[in-house]
Coordinates of C-alpha atoms and ligand atoms in Angstrom, one line a residue:
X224 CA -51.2 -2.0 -38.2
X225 CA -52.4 -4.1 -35.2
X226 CA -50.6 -6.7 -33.5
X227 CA -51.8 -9.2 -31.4
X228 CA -50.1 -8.9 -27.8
X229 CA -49.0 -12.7 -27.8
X230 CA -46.9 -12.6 -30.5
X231 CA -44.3 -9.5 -30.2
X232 CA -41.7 -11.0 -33.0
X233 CA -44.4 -10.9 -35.3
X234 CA -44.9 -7.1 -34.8
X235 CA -40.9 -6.9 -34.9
X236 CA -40.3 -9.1 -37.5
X237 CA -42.7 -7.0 -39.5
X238 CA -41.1 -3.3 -38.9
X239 CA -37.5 -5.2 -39.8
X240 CA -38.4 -7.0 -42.8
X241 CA -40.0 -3.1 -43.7
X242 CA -36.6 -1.5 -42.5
X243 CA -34.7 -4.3 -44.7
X244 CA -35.9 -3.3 -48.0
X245 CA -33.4 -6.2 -49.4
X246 CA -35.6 -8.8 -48.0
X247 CA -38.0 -9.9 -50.7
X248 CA -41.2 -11.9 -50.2
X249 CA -39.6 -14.1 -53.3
X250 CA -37.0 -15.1 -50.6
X251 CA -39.3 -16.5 -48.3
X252 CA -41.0 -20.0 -48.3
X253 CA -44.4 -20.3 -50.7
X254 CA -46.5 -20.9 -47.5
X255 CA -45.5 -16.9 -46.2
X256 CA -47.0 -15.4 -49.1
X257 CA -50.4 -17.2 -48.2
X258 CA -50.2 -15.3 -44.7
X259 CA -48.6 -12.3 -46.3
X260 CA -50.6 -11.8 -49.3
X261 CA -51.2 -8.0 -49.8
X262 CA -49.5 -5.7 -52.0
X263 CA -48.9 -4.3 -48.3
X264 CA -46.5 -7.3 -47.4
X265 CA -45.6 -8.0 -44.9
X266 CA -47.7 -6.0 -43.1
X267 CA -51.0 -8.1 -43.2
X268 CA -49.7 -10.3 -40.4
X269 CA -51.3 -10.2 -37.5
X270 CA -52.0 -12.8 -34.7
X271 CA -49.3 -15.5 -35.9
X272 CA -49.3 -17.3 -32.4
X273 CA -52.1 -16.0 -31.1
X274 CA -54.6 -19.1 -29.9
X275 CA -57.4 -17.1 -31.5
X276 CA -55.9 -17.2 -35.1
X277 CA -57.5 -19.4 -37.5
X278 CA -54.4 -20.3 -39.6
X279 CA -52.7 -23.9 -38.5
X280 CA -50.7 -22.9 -35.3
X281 CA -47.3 -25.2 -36.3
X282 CA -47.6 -24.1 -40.2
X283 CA -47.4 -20.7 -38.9
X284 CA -44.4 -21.1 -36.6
X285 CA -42.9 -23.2 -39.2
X286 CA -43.3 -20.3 -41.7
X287 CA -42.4 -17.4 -38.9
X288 CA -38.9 -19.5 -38.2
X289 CA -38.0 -19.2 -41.9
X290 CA -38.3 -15.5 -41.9
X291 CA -37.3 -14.8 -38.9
X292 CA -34.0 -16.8 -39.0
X293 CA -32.8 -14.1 -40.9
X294 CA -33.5 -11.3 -39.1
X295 CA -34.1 -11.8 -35.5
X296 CA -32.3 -11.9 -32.6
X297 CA -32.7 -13.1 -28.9
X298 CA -33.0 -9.5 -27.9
X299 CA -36.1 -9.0 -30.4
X300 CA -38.0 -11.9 -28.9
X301 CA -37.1 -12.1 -25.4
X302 CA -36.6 -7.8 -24.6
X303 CA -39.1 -6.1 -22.5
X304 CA -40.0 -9.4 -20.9
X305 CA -36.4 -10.8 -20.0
X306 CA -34.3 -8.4 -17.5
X307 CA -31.8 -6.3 -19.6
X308 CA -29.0 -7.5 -17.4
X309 CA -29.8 -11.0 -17.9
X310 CA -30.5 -10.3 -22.3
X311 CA -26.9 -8.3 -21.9
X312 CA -24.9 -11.2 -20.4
X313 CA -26.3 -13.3 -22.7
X314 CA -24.9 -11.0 -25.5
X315 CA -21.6 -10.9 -23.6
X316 CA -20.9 -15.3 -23.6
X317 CA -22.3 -15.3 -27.2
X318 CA -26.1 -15.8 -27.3
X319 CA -26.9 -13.5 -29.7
X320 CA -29.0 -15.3 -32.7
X321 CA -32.1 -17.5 -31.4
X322 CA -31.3 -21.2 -32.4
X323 CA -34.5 -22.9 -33.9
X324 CA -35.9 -24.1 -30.8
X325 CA -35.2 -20.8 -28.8
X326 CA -36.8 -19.0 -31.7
X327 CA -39.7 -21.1 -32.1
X328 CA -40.1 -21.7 -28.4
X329 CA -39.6 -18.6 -27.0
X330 CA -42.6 -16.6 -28.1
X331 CA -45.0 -19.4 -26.5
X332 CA -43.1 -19.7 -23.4
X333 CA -43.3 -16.3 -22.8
X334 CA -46.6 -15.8 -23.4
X335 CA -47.5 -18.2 -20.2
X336 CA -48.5 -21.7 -22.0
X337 CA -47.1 -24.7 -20.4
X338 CA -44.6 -26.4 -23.1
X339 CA -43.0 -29.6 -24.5
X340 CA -39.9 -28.6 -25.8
X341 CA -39.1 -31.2 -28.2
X342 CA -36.1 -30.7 -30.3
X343 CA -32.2 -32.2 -31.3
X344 CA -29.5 -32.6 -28.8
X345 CA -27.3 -29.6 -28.8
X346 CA -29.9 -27.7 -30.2
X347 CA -30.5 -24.6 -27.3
X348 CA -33.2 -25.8 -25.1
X349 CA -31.6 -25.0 -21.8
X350 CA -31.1 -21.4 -22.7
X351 CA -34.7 -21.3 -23.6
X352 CA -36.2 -22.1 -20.8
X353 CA -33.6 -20.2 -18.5
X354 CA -34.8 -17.0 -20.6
X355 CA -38.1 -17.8 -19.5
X356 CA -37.2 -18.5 -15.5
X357 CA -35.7 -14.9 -15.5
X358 CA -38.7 -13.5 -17.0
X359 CA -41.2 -14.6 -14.3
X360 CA -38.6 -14.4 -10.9
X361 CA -38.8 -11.4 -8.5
X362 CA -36.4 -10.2 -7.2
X363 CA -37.7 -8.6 -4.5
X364 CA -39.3 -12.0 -3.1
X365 CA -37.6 -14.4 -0.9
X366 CA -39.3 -17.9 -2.5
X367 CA -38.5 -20.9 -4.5
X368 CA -40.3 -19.6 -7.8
X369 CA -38.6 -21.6 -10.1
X370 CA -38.1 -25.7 -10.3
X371 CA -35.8 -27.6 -12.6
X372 CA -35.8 -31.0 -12.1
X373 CA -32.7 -33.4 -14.0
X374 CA -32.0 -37.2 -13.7
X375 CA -28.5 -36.7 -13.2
X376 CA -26.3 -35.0 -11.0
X377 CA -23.9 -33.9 -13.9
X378 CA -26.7 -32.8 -16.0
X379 CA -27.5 -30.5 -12.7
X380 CA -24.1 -29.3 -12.4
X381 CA -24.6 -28.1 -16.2
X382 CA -28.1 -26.8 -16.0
X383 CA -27.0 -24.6 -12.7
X384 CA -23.5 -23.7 -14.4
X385 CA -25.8 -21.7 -17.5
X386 CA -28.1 -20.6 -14.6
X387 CA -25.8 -18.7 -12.9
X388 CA -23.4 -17.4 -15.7
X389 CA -26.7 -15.8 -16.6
X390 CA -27.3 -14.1 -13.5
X391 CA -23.5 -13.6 -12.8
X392 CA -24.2 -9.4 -12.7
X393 CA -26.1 -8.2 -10.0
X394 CA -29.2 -5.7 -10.1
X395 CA -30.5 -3.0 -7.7
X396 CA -33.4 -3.5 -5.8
X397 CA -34.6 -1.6 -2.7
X398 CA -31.4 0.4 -2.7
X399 CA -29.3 -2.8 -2.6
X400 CA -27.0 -4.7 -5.3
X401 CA -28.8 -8.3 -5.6
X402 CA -28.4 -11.3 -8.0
X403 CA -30.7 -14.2 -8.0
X404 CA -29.5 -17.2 -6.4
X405 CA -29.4 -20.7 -7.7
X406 CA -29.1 -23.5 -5.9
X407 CA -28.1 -26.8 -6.9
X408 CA -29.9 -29.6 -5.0
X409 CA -28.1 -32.8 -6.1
X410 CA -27.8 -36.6 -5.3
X411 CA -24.3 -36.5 -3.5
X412 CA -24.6 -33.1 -2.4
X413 CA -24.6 -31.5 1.0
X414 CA -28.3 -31.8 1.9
X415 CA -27.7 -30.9 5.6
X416 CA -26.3 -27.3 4.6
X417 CA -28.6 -26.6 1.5
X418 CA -31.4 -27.4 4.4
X419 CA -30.0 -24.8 6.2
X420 CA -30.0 -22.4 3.5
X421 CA -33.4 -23.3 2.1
X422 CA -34.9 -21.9 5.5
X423 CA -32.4 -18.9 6.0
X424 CA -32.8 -17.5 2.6
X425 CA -34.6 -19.6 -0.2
X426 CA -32.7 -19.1 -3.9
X427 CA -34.9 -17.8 -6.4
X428 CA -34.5 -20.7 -8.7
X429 CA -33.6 -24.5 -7.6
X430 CA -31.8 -27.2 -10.0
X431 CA -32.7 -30.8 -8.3
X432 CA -32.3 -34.3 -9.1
X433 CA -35.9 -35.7 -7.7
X434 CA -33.8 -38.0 -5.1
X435 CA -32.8 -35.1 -3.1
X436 CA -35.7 -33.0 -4.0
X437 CA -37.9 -35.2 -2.6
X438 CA -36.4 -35.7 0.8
X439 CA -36.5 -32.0 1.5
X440 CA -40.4 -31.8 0.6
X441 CA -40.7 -34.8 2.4
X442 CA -39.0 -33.2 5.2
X443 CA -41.1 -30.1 4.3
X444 CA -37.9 -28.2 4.2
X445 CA -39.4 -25.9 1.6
X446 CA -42.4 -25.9 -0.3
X447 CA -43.1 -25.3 -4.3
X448 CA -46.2 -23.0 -3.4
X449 CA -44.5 -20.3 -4.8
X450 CA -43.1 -22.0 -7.8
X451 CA -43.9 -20.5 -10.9
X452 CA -42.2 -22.6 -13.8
X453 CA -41.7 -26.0 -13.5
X454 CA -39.3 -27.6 -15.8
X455 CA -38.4 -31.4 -16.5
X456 CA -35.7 -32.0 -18.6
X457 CA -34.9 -35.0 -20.0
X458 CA -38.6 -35.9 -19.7
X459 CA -38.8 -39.1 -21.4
X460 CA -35.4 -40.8 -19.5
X461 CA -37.4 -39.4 -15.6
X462 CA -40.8 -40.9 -16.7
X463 CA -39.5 -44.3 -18.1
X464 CA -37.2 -44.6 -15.0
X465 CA -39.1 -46.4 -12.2
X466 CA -36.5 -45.4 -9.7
X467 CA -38.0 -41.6 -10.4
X468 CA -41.4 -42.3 -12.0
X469 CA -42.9 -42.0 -8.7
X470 CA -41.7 -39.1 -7.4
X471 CA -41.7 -37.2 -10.5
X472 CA -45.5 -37.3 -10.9
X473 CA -45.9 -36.6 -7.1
X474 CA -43.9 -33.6 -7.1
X475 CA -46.0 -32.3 -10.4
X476 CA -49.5 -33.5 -8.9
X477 CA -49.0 -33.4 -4.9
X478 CA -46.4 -31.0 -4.5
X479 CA -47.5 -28.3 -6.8
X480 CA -50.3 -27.7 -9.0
X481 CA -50.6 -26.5 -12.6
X482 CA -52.6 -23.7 -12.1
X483 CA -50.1 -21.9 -10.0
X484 CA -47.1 -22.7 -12.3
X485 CA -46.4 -23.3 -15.8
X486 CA -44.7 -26.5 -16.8
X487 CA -41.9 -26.9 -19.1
X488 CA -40.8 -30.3 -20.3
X489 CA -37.6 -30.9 -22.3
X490 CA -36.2 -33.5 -24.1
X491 CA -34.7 -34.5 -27.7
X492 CA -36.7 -38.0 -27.6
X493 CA -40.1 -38.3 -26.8
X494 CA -41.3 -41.5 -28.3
X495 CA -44.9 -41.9 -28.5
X496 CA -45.4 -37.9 -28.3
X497 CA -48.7 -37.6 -28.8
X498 CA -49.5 -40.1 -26.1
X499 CA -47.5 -38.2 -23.8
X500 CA -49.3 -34.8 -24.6
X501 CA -52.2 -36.7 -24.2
X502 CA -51.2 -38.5 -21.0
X503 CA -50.2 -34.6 -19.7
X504 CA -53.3 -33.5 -19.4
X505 CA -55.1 -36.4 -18.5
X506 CA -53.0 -36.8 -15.4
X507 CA -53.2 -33.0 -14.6
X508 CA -48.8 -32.7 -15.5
X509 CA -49.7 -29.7 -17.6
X510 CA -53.0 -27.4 -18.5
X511 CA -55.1 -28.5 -21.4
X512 CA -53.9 -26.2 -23.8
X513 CA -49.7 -27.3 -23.7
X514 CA -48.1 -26.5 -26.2
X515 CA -45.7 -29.5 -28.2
X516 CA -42.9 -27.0 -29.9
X517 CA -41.1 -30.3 -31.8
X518 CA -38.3 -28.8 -34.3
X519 CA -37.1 -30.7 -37.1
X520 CA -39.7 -33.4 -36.9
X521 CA -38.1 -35.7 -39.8
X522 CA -34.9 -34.8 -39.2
X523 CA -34.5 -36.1 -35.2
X524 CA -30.6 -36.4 -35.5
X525 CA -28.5 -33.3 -36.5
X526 CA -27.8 -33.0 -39.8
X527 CA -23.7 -32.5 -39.7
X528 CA -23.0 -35.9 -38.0
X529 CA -21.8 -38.7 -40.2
X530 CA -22.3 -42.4 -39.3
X531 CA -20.4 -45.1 -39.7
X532 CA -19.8 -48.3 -38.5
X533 CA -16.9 -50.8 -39.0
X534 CA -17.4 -54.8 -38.3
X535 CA -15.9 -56.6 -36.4
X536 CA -15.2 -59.5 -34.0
X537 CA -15.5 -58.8 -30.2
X538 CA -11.9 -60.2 -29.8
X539 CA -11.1 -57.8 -32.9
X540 CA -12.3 -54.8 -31.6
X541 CA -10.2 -53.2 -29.2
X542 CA -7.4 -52.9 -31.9
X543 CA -10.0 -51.8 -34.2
X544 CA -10.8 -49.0 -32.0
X545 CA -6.8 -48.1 -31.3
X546 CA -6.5 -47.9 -35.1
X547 CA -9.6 -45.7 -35.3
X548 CA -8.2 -43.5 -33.1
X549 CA -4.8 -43.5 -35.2
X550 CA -6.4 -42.5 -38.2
X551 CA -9.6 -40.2 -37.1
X552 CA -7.2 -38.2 -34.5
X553 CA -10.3 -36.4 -33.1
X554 CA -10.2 -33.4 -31.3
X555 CA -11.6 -35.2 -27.9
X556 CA -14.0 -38.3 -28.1
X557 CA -16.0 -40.0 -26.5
X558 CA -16.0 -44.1 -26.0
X559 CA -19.4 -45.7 -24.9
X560 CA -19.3 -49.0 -23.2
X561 CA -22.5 -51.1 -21.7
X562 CA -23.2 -50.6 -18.6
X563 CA -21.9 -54.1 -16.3
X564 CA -24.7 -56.1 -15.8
X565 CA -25.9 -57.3 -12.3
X566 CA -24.8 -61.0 -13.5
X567 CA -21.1 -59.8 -14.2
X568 CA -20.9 -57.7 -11.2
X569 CA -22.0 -60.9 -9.1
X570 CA -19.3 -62.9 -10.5
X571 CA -16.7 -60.2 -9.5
X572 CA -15.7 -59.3 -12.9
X573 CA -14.6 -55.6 -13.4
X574 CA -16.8 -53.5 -15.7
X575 CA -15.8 -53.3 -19.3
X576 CA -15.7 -49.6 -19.4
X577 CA -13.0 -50.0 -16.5
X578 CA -11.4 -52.9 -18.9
X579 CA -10.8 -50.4 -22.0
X580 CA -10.1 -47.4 -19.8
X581 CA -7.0 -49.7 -18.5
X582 CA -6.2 -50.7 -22.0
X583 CA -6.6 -47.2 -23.7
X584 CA -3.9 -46.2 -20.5
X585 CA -1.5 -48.6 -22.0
X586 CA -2.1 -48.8 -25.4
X587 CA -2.8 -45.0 -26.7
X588 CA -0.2 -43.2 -27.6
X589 CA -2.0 -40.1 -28.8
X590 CA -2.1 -36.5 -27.3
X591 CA -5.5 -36.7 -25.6
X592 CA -5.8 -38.1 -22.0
X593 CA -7.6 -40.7 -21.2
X594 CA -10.7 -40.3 -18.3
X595 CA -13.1 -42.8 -17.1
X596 CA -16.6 -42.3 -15.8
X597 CA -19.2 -44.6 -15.4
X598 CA -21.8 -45.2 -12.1
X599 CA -19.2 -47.5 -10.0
X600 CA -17.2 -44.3 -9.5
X601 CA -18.3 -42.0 -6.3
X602 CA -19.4 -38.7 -7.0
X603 CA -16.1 -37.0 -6.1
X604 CA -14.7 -39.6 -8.2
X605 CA -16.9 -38.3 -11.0
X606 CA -16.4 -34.5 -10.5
X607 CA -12.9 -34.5 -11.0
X608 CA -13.3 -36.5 -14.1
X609 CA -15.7 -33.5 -15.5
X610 CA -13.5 -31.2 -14.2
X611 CA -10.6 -32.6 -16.2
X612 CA -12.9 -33.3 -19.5
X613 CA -13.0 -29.6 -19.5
X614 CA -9.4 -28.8 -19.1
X615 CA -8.1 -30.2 -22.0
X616 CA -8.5 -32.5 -24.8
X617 CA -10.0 -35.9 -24.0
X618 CA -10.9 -39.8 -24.5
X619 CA -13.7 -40.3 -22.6
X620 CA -14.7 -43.7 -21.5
X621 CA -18.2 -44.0 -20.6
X622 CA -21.2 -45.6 -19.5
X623 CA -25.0 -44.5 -20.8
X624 CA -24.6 -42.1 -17.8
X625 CA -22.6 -39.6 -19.9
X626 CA -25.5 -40.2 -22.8
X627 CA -27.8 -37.3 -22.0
X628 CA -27.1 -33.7 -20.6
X629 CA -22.9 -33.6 -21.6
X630 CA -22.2 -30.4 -23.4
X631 CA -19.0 -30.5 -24.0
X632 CA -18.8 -28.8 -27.3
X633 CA -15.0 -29.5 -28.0
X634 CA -15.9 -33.4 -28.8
X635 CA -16.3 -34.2 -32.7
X636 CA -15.9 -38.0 -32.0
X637 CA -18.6 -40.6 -30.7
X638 CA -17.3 -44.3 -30.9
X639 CA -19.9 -46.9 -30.0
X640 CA -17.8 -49.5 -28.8
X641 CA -20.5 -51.4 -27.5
X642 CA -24.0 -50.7 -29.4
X643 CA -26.3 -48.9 -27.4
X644 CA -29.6 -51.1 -26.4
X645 CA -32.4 -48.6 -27.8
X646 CA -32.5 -46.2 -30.9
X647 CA -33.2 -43.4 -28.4
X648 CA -30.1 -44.3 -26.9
X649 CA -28.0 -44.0 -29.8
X650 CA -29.8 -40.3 -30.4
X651 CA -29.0 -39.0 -27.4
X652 CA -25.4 -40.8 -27.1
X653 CA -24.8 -39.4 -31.2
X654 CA -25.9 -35.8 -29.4
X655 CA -22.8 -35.3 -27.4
X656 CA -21.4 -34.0 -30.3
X657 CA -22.1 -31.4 -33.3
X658 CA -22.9 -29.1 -30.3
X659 CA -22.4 -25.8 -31.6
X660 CA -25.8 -24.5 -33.0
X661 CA -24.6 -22.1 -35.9
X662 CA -21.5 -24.2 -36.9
X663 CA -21.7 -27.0 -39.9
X664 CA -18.4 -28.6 -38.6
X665 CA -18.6 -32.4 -39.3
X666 CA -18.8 -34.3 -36.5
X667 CA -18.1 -38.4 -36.5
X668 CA -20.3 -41.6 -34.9
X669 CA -18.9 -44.7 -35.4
X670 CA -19.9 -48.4 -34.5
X671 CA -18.3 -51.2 -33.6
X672 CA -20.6 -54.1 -34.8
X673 CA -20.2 -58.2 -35.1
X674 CA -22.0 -59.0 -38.3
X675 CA -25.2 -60.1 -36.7
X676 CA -25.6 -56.7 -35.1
X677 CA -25.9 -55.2 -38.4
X678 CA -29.5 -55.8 -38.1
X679 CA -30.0 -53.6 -35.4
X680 CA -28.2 -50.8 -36.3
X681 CA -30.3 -50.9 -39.6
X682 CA -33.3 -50.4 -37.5
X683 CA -31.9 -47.1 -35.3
X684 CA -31.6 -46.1 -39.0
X685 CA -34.7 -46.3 -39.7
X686 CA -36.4 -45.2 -36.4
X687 CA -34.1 -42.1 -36.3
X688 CA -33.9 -41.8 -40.3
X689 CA -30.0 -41.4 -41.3
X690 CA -27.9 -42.8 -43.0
X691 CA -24.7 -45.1 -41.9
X692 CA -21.8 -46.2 -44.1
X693 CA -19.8 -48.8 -44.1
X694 CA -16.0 -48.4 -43.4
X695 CA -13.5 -50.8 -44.7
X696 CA -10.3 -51.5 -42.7
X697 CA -8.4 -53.1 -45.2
X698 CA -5.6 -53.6 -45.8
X699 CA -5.6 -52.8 -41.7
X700 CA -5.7 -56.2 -39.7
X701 CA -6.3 -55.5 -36.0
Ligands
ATP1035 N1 -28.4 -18.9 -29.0 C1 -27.3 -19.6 -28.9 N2 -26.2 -19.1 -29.5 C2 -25.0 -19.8 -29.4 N3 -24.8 -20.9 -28.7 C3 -25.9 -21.4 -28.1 C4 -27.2 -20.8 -28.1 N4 -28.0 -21.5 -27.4 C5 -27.4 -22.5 -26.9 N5 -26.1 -22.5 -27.3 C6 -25.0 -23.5 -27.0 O1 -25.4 -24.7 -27.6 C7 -25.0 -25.8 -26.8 C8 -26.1 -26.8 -26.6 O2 -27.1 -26.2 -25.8 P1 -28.0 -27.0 -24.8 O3 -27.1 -27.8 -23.8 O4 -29.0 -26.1 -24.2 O5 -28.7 -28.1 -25.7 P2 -29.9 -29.0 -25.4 O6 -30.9 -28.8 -26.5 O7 -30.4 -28.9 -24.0 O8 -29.2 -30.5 -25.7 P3 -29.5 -31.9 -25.0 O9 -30.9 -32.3 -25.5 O10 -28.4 -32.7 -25.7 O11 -29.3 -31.7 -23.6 C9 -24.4 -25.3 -25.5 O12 -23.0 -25.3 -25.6 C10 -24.9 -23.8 -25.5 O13 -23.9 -23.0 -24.9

């Protein structure tokens, strides 16, 4: 039986479905029998992600996920490659089944290709690219080898959080007791000691916001030579903001170059993909063989969310929302407002998410407490606003700002008080809930909608292909 060396779940997956006699081939999609067709099943299958294989590269993964959903686990894909320590803490906060990206993903990553990890919200893609940070790092050097670049400083806080729970047990080396070091490198931060600390002893992996990244390379406080995976999350949001556009593609051209690293690039939306994969190689963000892992193609939004949407006046709609929250009693929620527009902040006005917070305050009579956080507040401001989100059950009252990166798992309702401006905005603002990959808890979205906006939330439906319903508040009159 021979295995090609780029694909170790395959050889795995083919010694457990043998162990497993009560796995069938009958079991299994049609599409495995065509790769799996000897009386020997299953072990014809050779070179399943191998770039030499002739078979369709995404039929096969599509085919592998099916099979191996049932019987692999991180350990199986990532073992041998990830440091036991790192695979054993894992174990210990949970991660013990591969979620469909991680599954799909891993393999590739692992194998050195550069990757565009598109897949839902919620649906594991920081883990899977942490996996494969601890698989490259040494220990033993004393270099910034790997580069994760955010938009947000809360996003950052979260990315370095996972990052260091992983590495939380130390490991010998030389004779000594080591752990890697993260460090977070964050708009708002302390960039005068981090500087300090990037010369005395640079962390092994660095989580940055490209604001503060780039004044320490500008600075030449440290250098990426010794980077060795590059990741981007959020991709789409840092390359279709102009504020970070241009010092995004500096630090992936100028800063560092892709034949020293491999690149990872995350995100649950990226519209246009194929352009983008396109415009990756073209402008030398990735090598010419990237790889574009996109899970759940047809189904961009998770499947256990429901939608709804109640109309509406705007003068109607803060009762509307009270009596929502009356009758929905979610376990914490989330509120999204627009963001205040430069005209309304001219005119002194406050912002409306400041407007609702202040009503909610006075109005809400319900067990959850009531936070606000939206971009007016400092970042001490918005600290201890996460900080309390995580203490107990809450009503969150939020700008776009909370719309990508949040995991807070406890939340099961999203209201959209205001409609969000963009279809991808309503994807990734849906996304803050139904975050526990294996569980098929309902989670709610719900919009508040005059009559003419019925239009556009028809088209989100269409662009991200679910369904919404309409929810009657009679005999209720706000
Ligand atoms: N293998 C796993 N087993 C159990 N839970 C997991 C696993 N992988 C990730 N999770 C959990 O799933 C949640 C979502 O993961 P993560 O934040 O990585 O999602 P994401 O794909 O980056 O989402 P987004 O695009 O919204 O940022 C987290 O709470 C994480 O702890």
């Amino acid at each position: 039986m021979a295995f090609c060396n780029l694909c170790p779940p395959t050889s795995l997956l083919c010694s457990k479905l043998a162990a497993l006699q009560s796995i069938s081939p009958e079991k299994l999609k049609p599409e495995l029998h065509f790769y799996y067709p000897s009386e020997k099943w299953p072990f014809r299958c050779t070179c399943l992600f191998s770039s030499s294989c002739s078979l369709s590269a995404s039929c096969c993964r599509a085919s592998m996920a099916e099979a191996t959903a049932e019987v692999l686990t991180l350990r199986d894909i990532c073992g041998g490659k990830v440091p036991e320590h790192i695979l054993k803490r894992a174990e210990e906060v949970g991660y013990v089944r591969p979620t469909d990206v991680q599954r799909q993903s891993l393999p590739v990553l692992l194998s050195g290709q550069d990757c565009v990890l598109h897949a839902q919200t919620g649906s594991g893609k920081t883990l899977a690219y942490l996996l494969l940070i601890y698989s490259v790092i040494n220990i033993q050097r004393s270099a910034v080898q790997a580069l994760i670049v955010v938009p947000t400083r809360e996003l950052g806080m979260q990315v370095t959080k996972v990052a260091r729970m992983l590495a939380a047990k130390s490991v010998e080396s030389d004779n000594m007791q080591r752990t890697y070091t993260v460090m977070s490198l964050l708009d708002g931060g302390m960039l005068k000691r981090h500087k300090s600390w990037l010369k005395a002893e640079p962390p092994e992996i660095v989580v940055a916001t490209i604001g503060s990244l780039s004044q320490m390379l500008e600075r030449h406080v440290f250098k990426l030579e010794a980077v060795r995976v590059l990741v981007v999350d959020e991709v789409d949001f840092m390359f279709n903001s102009s504020k970070q556009v241009y010092s995004l593609r500096k630090v992936l051209t100028s800063h560092s170059s892709i034949e020293r690293r491999q690149t990872v690039f995350a995100s649950a939306s990226i519209p246009q993909h194929n352009r983008f994969l396109y415009d990756c190689v073209q402008h030398k963000w990735t090598k010419n063989d990237v790889v574009h892992i996109h899970v759940n193609p047809i189904e961009p939004m998770p499947s256990h969310l429901h939608h709804s949407f109640a109309i509406c006046s705007k003068k109607e709609r803060l009762g509307v929302l009270l009596y929502l929250l009356q009758k929905d009693a979610p376990r914490s929620g989330i509120i999204f407002v627009s963001e205040q527009s430069e005209k309304s902040k001219k005119a002194g006005r406050p912002p409306s998410a400041t407007l609702l917070f202040d009503f909610l305050k006075a109005s809400y009579d319900g067990d959850l407490e009531i936070i606000l956080f939206e971009e007016d507040m400092n970042f001490n401001a918005r600290a201890a606003s996460l900080s309390d989100m995580r203490q107990r059950g809450f009503l969150l009252v939020a700008t776009d700002l909370a719309s990508r990166g949040f995991d807070l798992p406890q939340t099961t309702h999203i209201y959209n008080f205001d409609l969000p401006r963009t279809a991808v905005d309503y994807l990734h603002r849906s996304g803050r809930t139904a975050r526990l990959p294996f569980s098929a808890d309902r989670c709610f979205v719900t919009s508040l909608i005059t009559a003419e906006e019925q239009f556009v939330l028809q088209r989100y439906q269409n662009e991200l292909l679910f369904q919404c319903e309409e929810l009657i508040l009679e005999p209720f009159a706000p």
